[in-house]
Coordinates of C-alpha atoms in Angstrom, one line a residue:
M1 CA -121.8 58.3 -19.6
S2 CA -120.0 59.7 -22.5
M3 CA -120.9 58.5 -26.0
S4 CA -117.7 59.8 -27.6
S5 CA -115.7 57.6 -30.1
E6 CA -112.1 58.9 -28.9
P7 CA -109.9 56.4 -27.6
E8 CA -109.7 55.6 -24.0
R9 CA -106.2 55.6 -22.3
T10 CA -104.9 53.9 -19.3
F11 CA -102.1 54.8 -17.3
A12 CA -100.6 52.3 -14.7
G13 CA -100.7 53.0 -11.1
L14 CA -98.0 55.6 -9.9
P15 CA -95.4 54.9 -6.8
P16 CA -95.9 56.6 -3.6
A17 CA -95.2 60.6 -3.9
Q18 CA -92.0 61.9 -2.5
G19 CA -91.6 65.5 -0.9
R20 CA -94.2 68.2 0.0
G21 CA -95.6 69.3 -3.6
F22 CA -97.8 66.9 -5.5
A23 CA -97.9 68.4 -9.0
T24 CA -94.7 70.0 -10.2
S25 CA -95.8 71.4 -13.5
W26 CA -98.4 74.3 -14.1
W27 CA -100.7 72.2 -15.8
G28 CA -100.9 69.8 -12.6
R29 CA -101.0 72.8 -10.3
A30 CA -103.7 74.2 -11.9
W31 CA -105.7 71.1 -11.9
L32 CA -105.3 70.7 -7.9
K33 CA -106.6 74.3 -7.5
A34 CA -109.4 73.5 -9.6
L35 CA -110.1 70.5 -7.2
E36 CA -109.7 72.3 -4.3
D37 CA -112.0 75.1 -5.3
T38 CA -114.8 72.2 -6.3
A39 CA -114.5 70.1 -3.0
L40 CA -116.9 71.1 0.0
D41 CA -114.8 69.2 2.4
G42 CA -111.1 69.9 2.8
A43 CA -110.6 67.2 5.4
Q44 CA -111.5 64.6 2.5
L45 CA -109.2 66.3 0.4
K46 CA -106.3 66.0 2.9
K47 CA -107.6 62.0 3.4
G48 CA -107.4 61.8 -0.3
R49 CA -104.1 63.5 -0.9
R50 CA -102.5 61.2 1.7
L51 CA -103.8 58.0 -0.1
A52 CA -102.4 59.3 -3.1
R53 CA -99.2 60.1 -2.1
E54 CA -98.9 56.5 -0.4
G55 CA -99.3 55.0 -3.8
R56 CA -103.0 53.4 -2.9
V57 CA -104.3 54.4 -6.4
G58 CA -104.5 51.8 -9.0
A59 CA -104.4 52.2 -12.7
V60 CA -106.4 55.1 -14.0
S61 CA -108.6 55.2 -16.9
V62 CA -109.1 58.4 -18.9
R63 CA -111.7 58.6 -21.8
P64 CA -113.9 61.7 -22.5
G65 CA -115.8 63.0 -19.7
R66 CA -114.7 60.3 -17.2
L67 CA -111.9 59.3 -14.8
T68 CA -111.9 56.2 -13.4
A69 CA -109.5 53.9 -10.6
V70 CA -109.7 51.4 -8.1
V71 CA -108.7 53.4 -4.5
Q72 CA -107.5 51.5 -1.7
D73 CA -108.4 52.7 1.8
R74 CA -105.5 52.4 4.4
D75 CA -107.3 49.1 5.8
S76 CA -106.9 47.6 2.1
T77 CA -110.6 48.0 1.3
A78 CA -110.8 48.6 -2.4
Y79 CA -113.5 51.2 -3.9
R80 CA -114.2 51.8 -7.7
S81 CA -114.0 55.8 -8.1
D82 CA -115.0 57.7 -11.0
V83 CA -115.1 61.4 -11.6
L84 CA -116.9 63.0 -14.3
L85 CA -116.0 66.3 -16.1
Q86 CA -118.5 67.6 -18.9
E87 CA -117.0 67.3 -22.6
L88 CA -117.0 70.2 -24.6
G89 CA -119.4 70.3 -27.4
D90 CA -118.7 70.5 -31.3
E91 CA -119.0 74.2 -31.2
E92 CA -116.7 74.9 -28.7
W93 CA -114.0 72.6 -30.0
E94 CA -114.3 74.7 -33.4
R95 CA -113.7 77.9 -31.7
F96 CA -110.8 76.3 -29.7
L97 CA -109.3 75.1 -32.8
D98 CA -109.8 78.4 -34.9
M99 CA -108.3 80.1 -31.8
A100 CA -105.0 77.9 -31.6
A101 CA -104.6 78.0 -35.4
E102 CA -104.8 82.1 -35.4
R103 CA -101.6 82.0 -33.1
S104 CA -98.7 80.7 -34.5
G105 CA -97.1 80.1 -31.3
H106 CA -100.0 77.7 -30.0
I107 CA -99.8 75.9 -33.2
A108 CA -96.1 75.1 -33.0
A109 CA -96.4 74.4 -29.3
L110 CA -99.5 71.8 -29.8
L111 CA -97.9 70.0 -33.0
D112 CA -94.7 69.6 -30.9
R113 CA -96.9 67.9 -28.1
E114 CA -96.3 70.8 -25.9
M115 CA -99.3 72.8 -24.0
P116 CA -98.4 76.2 -23.4
P117 CA -99.6 77.6 -20.2
H118 CA -101.2 80.6 -21.6
L119 CA -103.4 78.5 -24.0
V120 CA -105.9 78.4 -21.1
E121 CA -106.3 82.1 -21.0
D122 CA -106.4 82.4 -24.8
A123 CA -109.2 79.6 -24.8
A124 CA -111.1 81.4 -22.1
A125 CA -111.2 84.3 -24.2
A126 CA -112.7 82.4 -27.0
G127 CA -115.5 81.0 -24.7
V128 CA -113.9 77.6 -23.8
D129 CA -112.9 76.7 -20.5
L130 CA -110.3 73.9 -20.6
L131 CA -109.8 73.6 -17.2
P132 CA -112.8 72.6 -14.4
G133 CA -114.4 75.3 -12.4
I134 CA -116.3 75.4 -9.3
G135 CA -119.0 72.3 -9.2
D136 CA -117.5 70.8 -12.7
L137 CA -115.9 67.7 -11.0
D138 CA -118.5 65.3 -10.4
P139 CA -117.6 62.4 -8.0
E140 CA -119.0 59.0 -8.1
C141 CA -117.8 56.3 -5.5
G142 CA -118.6 52.8 -4.2
C143 CA -118.2 54.0 -0.6
E144 CA -121.5 56.0 -2.0
A145 CA -120.3 59.6 -0.4
W146 CA -122.2 62.1 -1.8
D147 CA -119.3 64.5 -2.2
H148 CA -116.1 64.3 -2.8
C149 CA -114.7 61.2 -0.8
P150 CA -111.1 60.3 -0.2
H151 CA -111.0 58.0 -3.0
S152 CA -112.2 60.4 -5.7
A153 CA -109.9 63.1 -4.2
A154 CA -107.0 60.5 -4.5
L155 CA -107.9 59.8 -7.8
C156 CA -107.9 63.6 -8.8
Y157 CA -104.6 64.0 -6.7
Q158 CA -103.3 61.1 -9.2
V159 CA -104.4 62.4 -12.1
A160 CA -102.3 65.9 -11.3
R161 CA -99.3 63.9 -11.4
L162 CA -100.3 62.4 -14.9
L163 CA -100.9 65.9 -16.4
D164 CA -97.2 66.5 -15.1
Q165 CA -96.4 63.7 -17.5
D166 CA -98.8 64.7 -20.2
P167 CA -101.0 67.4 -20.3
F168 CA -102.9 66.2 -23.4
V169 CA -104.9 64.1 -20.6
L170 CA -106.9 66.8 -20.0
L171 CA -108.1 67.5 -23.7
L172 CA -108.9 63.7 -23.9
L173 CA -111.0 64.3 -20.6
R174 CA -112.8 67.1 -22.5
G175 CA -113.5 65.2 -25.4
R176 CA -110.6 65.1 -28.0
G177 CA -107.9 62.3 -28.3
E178 CA -104.5 64.0 -28.9
R179 CA -104.3 62.4 -32.5
R180 CA -107.6 63.7 -33.6
L181 CA -106.8 67.2 -31.9
L182 CA -103.4 67.5 -33.7
D183 CA -104.7 66.1 -37.3
E184 CA -107.5 68.7 -37.0
L185 CA -105.2 71.3 -35.9
Q186 CA -102.5 70.4 -38.9
A187 CA -105.4 70.8 -41.4
R188 CA -106.4 74.2 -40.3
S189 CA -102.4 75.2 -40.4
V190 CA -102.2 73.8 -43.8
A191 CA -105.1 75.7 -44.6
R192 CA -104.5 79.1 -43.8
A193 CA -101.1 78.9 -45.1
A194 CA -102.9 78.0 -48.4
G195 CA -105.0 81.2 -48.0
A196 CA -108.3 78.8 -47.3
V197 CA -110.9 80.2 -45.6
G198 CA -111.4 78.4 -41.9
P199 CA -114.7 76.6 -41.2
G200 CA -117.3 79.1 -39.5
R201 CA -115.3 82.2 -41.0
D202 CA -115.9 84.6 -44.4
V203 CA -113.5 85.8 -46.3
E204 CA -113.3 89.1 -44.5
E205 CA -112.6 87.9 -41.2
S206 CA -109.7 85.8 -42.8
S207 CA -108.1 88.5 -44.8
G208 CA -105.7 89.8 -41.9
S209 CA -107.9 91.9 -39.8
P210 CA -106.1 93.1 -36.6
A211 CA -106.8 90.8 -33.6
Q212 CA -109.2 91.8 -31.3
G213 CA -107.3 91.2 -28.1
V214 CA -109.0 90.4 -24.6
R215 CA -111.4 91.9 -22.6
A216 CA -110.3 93.5 -19.3
D217 CA -112.7 91.9 -17.4
E218 CA -111.8 88.1 -18.8
A219 CA -108.2 88.8 -18.4
F220 CA -108.6 89.8 -14.8
A221 CA -111.1 86.7 -14.0
A222 CA -108.3 84.6 -15.5
R223 CA -105.5 86.0 -13.2
D224 CA -105.6 82.9 -10.7
I225 CA -104.8 80.5 -13.6
L226 CA -102.1 82.2 -15.1
P227 CA -98.6 80.8 -15.1
P228 CA -96.3 82.2 -12.7
L229 CA -93.6 84.5 -14.2
P230 CA -90.5 83.1 -15.1
P231 CA -86.9 83.4 -12.7
P232 CA -85.2 86.4 -13.4
P233 CA -81.8 85.4 -15.2
D234 CA -78.5 85.6 -13.7
P235 CA -76.7 88.5 -13.4
P236 CA -73.5 88.9 -15.6
E237 CA -70.2 88.1 -13.8
E238 CA -68.8 91.8 -13.9
P239 CA -70.1 95.1 -15.3
G240 CA -70.0 95.7 -18.8
T241 CA -67.1 97.5 -20.6
P242 CA -67.7 101.0 -21.7
P243 CA -67.4 102.4 -25.4
S244 CA -64.2 103.3 -26.7
L245 CA -63.5 107.1 -26.7
D246 CA -60.7 106.9 -29.4
T247 CA -62.3 108.0 -32.4
G248 CA -59.7 109.8 -33.7
T249 CA -62.2 113.1 -33.8
A250 CA -61.0 116.0 -31.7
P251 CA -63.2 116.0 -28.5
G252 CA -63.7 119.6 -28.5
D253 CA -64.7 121.1 -25.1
V254 CA -65.5 117.5 -23.7
D255 CA -63.0 116.0 -21.4
P256 CA -62.2 112.6 -22.8
D257 CA -60.7 111.3 -19.4
A258 CA -63.7 112.7 -17.5
L259 CA -66.1 111.1 -19.8
A260 CA -64.4 107.7 -19.6
F261 CA -64.6 107.8 -15.9
L262 CA -68.2 108.4 -15.9
A263 CA -68.8 106.1 -18.3
A264 CA -66.7 103.3 -16.3
D265 CA -68.5 104.5 -13.1
S266 CA -72.2 104.1 -14.8
A267 CA -71.4 100.6 -15.8
A268 CA -70.3 99.6 -12.4
R269 CA -73.1 101.1 -10.7
A270 CA -75.7 99.7 -13.0
F271 CA -74.1 96.4 -12.5
A272 CA -74.4 97.0 -8.6
M273 CA -78.1 98.0 -9.0
L274 CA -78.8 94.8 -10.8
V275 CA -77.1 92.5 -8.5
D276 CA -79.2 94.2 -5.7
A277 CA -82.7 94.1 -7.5
L278 CA -82.0 90.2 -7.9
A279 CA -80.9 89.5 -4.3
A280 CA -83.6 88.3 -2.1
G281 CA -86.0 90.5 0.1
H282 CA -85.1 93.3 -2.6
A283 CA -88.8 94.3 -2.8
L284 CA -89.3 94.6 0.7
R285 CA -86.4 97.1 1.3
A286 CA -86.8 101.0 1.4
P287 CA -85.8 102.7 -1.9
V288 CA -82.3 104.4 -1.6
A289 CA -82.5 108.1 -0.9
E290 CA -81.3 110.1 -3.8
L291 CA -77.5 111.2 -3.4
T292 CA -76.7 115.0 -3.8
P293 CA -73.9 116.0 -6.3
A294 CA -71.5 116.4 -3.6
E295 CA -72.4 113.3 -1.9
D296 CA -72.3 111.4 -5.0
S297 CA -68.7 113.0 -5.7
V298 CA -67.3 111.3 -2.8
R299 CA -69.0 108.0 -3.6
M300 CA -67.2 108.2 -7.1
A301 CA -64.0 108.9 -5.1
A302 CA -64.7 105.9 -3.0
G303 CA -65.3 103.4 -5.8
D304 CA -62.8 100.9 -7.5
L305 CA -61.9 103.0 -10.3
T306 CA -58.8 105.3 -10.4
A307 CA -59.6 108.4 -11.1
P308 CA -56.9 110.6 -13.3
P309 CA -55.2 113.7 -11.7
A310 CA -57.7 115.7 -13.6
V311 CA -60.9 113.9 -12.7
R312 CA -59.4 113.9 -9.2
E313 CA -59.6 117.5 -8.9
R314 CA -63.0 118.0 -10.3
L315 CA -64.2 115.6 -7.4
V316 CA -62.5 117.5 -5.1
S317 CA -64.2 120.6 -6.4
A318 CA -67.7 119.1 -6.6
S319 CA -67.3 117.6 -3.4
G320 CA -67.2 121.0 -1.5
R321 CA -64.2 119.9 0.4
Q322 CA -60.2 120.1 0.7
A323 CA -58.4 117.2 -0.9
S324 CA -57.8 116.1 2.7
G325 CA -61.6 116.5 3.6
L326 CA -62.3 114.5 0.4
D327 CA -59.7 111.7 1.9
D328 CA -61.5 111.5 5.2
A329 CA -65.0 111.4 3.6
V330 CA -63.9 108.4 1.1
L331 CA -62.7 106.7 4.2
A332 CA -66.4 107.1 6.0
W333 CA -68.1 106.1 2.9
R334 CA -66.2 102.9 2.5
H335 CA -66.9 101.9 6.0
G336 CA -70.8 102.3 5.6
G337 CA -71.7 104.4 2.6
S338 CA -74.0 107.4 2.8
A339 CA -75.3 106.9 6.5
A340 CA -71.5 106.7 7.4
L341 CA -70.5 109.9 5.6
S342 CA -73.9 111.8 7.3
V343 CA -72.3 110.8 10.6
H344 CA -69.1 112.0 9.2
D345 CA -70.4 115.2 8.4
E346 CA -73.3 116.0 11.0
E347 CA -72.8 116.9 14.3
W348 CA -76.3 116.9 16.2
Q349 CA -77.7 117.1 19.6
P350 CA -79.8 114.0 20.7
G351 CA -83.2 115.0 22.1
P352 CA -84.4 113.6 25.4
E353 CA -85.8 110.1 23.5
D354 CA -82.4 109.7 21.5
L355 CA -80.3 110.3 24.5
A356 CA -82.1 108.0 26.6
Q357 CA -82.0 105.1 23.9
A358 CA -78.1 106.0 23.8
E359 CA -77.5 105.8 27.5
K360 CA -79.5 102.5 27.8
Q361 CA -77.0 101.0 25.1
L362 CA -74.1 102.4 26.7
A363 CA -75.1 101.0 30.2
A364 CA -75.7 97.6 28.4
G365 CA -72.4 97.6 26.6
W366 CA -70.7 98.0 30.1
E367 CA -71.9 96.1 33.0
D368 CA -70.7 96.9 36.6
D369 CA -69.5 100.5 35.8
G370 CA -66.6 99.2 33.4
A371 CA -67.5 101.9 30.8
P372 CA -64.6 104.4 29.7
D373 CA -64.3 107.9 31.1
F374 CA -66.3 109.6 28.1
R375 CA -66.4 113.4 27.3
T376 CA -69.9 113.8 26.0
V377 CA -70.3 116.5 23.2
N378 CA -73.5 116.4 21.1
N379 CA -73.5 113.0 19.6
H380 CA -69.8 112.4 19.9
W381 CA -68.6 110.1 22.7
T382 CA -64.8 110.7 23.1
V383 CA -62.6 108.7 25.4
R384 CA -60.8 111.0 27.8
A385 CA -56.8 110.6 27.6
S386 CA -57.1 108.7 24.2
G387 CA -57.5 108.9 20.6
V388 CA -60.4 107.2 20.2
Q389 CA -64.5 108.2 19.7
L390 CA -67.7 107.1 19.4
R391 CA -70.2 108.7 17.3
Y392 CA -74.0 108.3 17.6
G393 CA -76.0 108.2 14.4
R394 CA -79.6 109.0 14.1
D395 CA -80.4 105.4 13.2
G396 CA -79.3 104.3 16.8
R397 CA -75.8 102.7 15.8
W398 CA -72.6 103.7 16.8
W399 CA -69.3 104.5 14.6
P400 CA -65.7 104.3 15.8
Y401 CA -63.3 107.2 15.1
C402 CA -59.9 107.5 15.8
K403 CA -57.5 110.6 15.4
V404 CA -54.6 110.4 12.7
R405 CA -52.6 113.5 12.5
G406 CA -55.0 115.4 14.0
R407 CA -58.1 115.0 12.3
W408 CA -61.0 112.6 13.4
T409 CA -61.0 109.7 10.9
A410 CA -63.9 107.0 10.6
A411 CA -62.1 103.7 11.8
G412 CA -64.6 100.9 11.1
P413 CA -68.1 100.0 10.3
A414 CA -71.2 101.0 12.8
D415 CA -72.6 98.5 15.2
T416 CA -75.7 98.8 17.8
D417 CA -73.5 97.8 20.9
P418 CA -71.2 100.6 21.5
A419 CA -68.4 98.2 23.3
A420 CA -68.2 96.1 20.3
A421 CA -67.7 99.3 18.2
L422 CA -65.2 100.7 20.5
A423 CA -63.3 97.3 20.8
A424 CA -63.0 97.2 17.0
V425 CA -60.8 100.7 16.8
T426 CA -59.0 100.0 20.2
S427 CA -57.8 96.4 19.1
D428 CA -56.5 98.2 15.9

């Protein structure tokens, strides 16, 4: 039993827990991880979690080295349950306080009664383990189980909820009450501000020498107790405004209209990339292939920005097309980006496997010999005596086309069902 003079704190029993998660704070979840790493019998933990969730844990007493509560079984039998945790020694507390005093962020947080999650990592680097490790939580229960029983497990789950409310409970369990800890930290803070030498340190150590940092193996060992990364911020509502080019200085060989167009396009593209990067599943998608200068010219011409006449001429030239050809390419791009542009530009001969897949899709699209009368040339399926066509892409999708003023023009997005793709253009 602990002989510490630190005060005991008692917390009233908590109501039944709602929802799936049992702890919401980082400290509560870290405590549960330590519990689950410690227990040998996962079935007992599940029973204990159920008892705690049902509100069967009474008032919890917390004092240095020991947790105590009365836990009721589902048949209302009550057991006194204790969980013991080794207190930190005086030397360990000195190292912890010195570490906290050296980091202004820790001082400010602790004096504000906040517990920064990375305090655990920094304390571990100083040789002080705040969270219990495997085998550190020692249960004692009136049911006389030798390992964690449902009653001691329920007590530990309840303590996770207490840590949600006040993480200083852990420091009291480790041997120091909140008031004493904050008084000692305040004294160190004042001493450092006055240029005094802290306990256990000489003048050379306190003269402002650079921090040693954290050993790589210590940082790796702490990987499972580090807090999760914060969620990314919400993207802005629209692209930023490009800088003004009206400087009053002659532009020289630079075309101001072209430069302004490129700046606005870059802002819009950066905005689109940011929104895409923050979208769910972005990390699972394959990276987008880099565009060629000709393809990028089509992309810019297909955007929402209106290109001045001189810029339009430059886009036509860079695309390697006639003006009407750029218009057709832009229409294809708007229906499906670079994949649609590739289908628009490339005519290819499907191999045996591709051809078999295409014919399978065609047969599934039109049952009972209801398919149109197609004339097939390479990957183009043209409906005879009409101005509509299906183009088969290398990705196994069908793209609808229609003839406008003698030119085949993209008429809609792709579909894996050729009948649906053709219906979209024929209905129009």
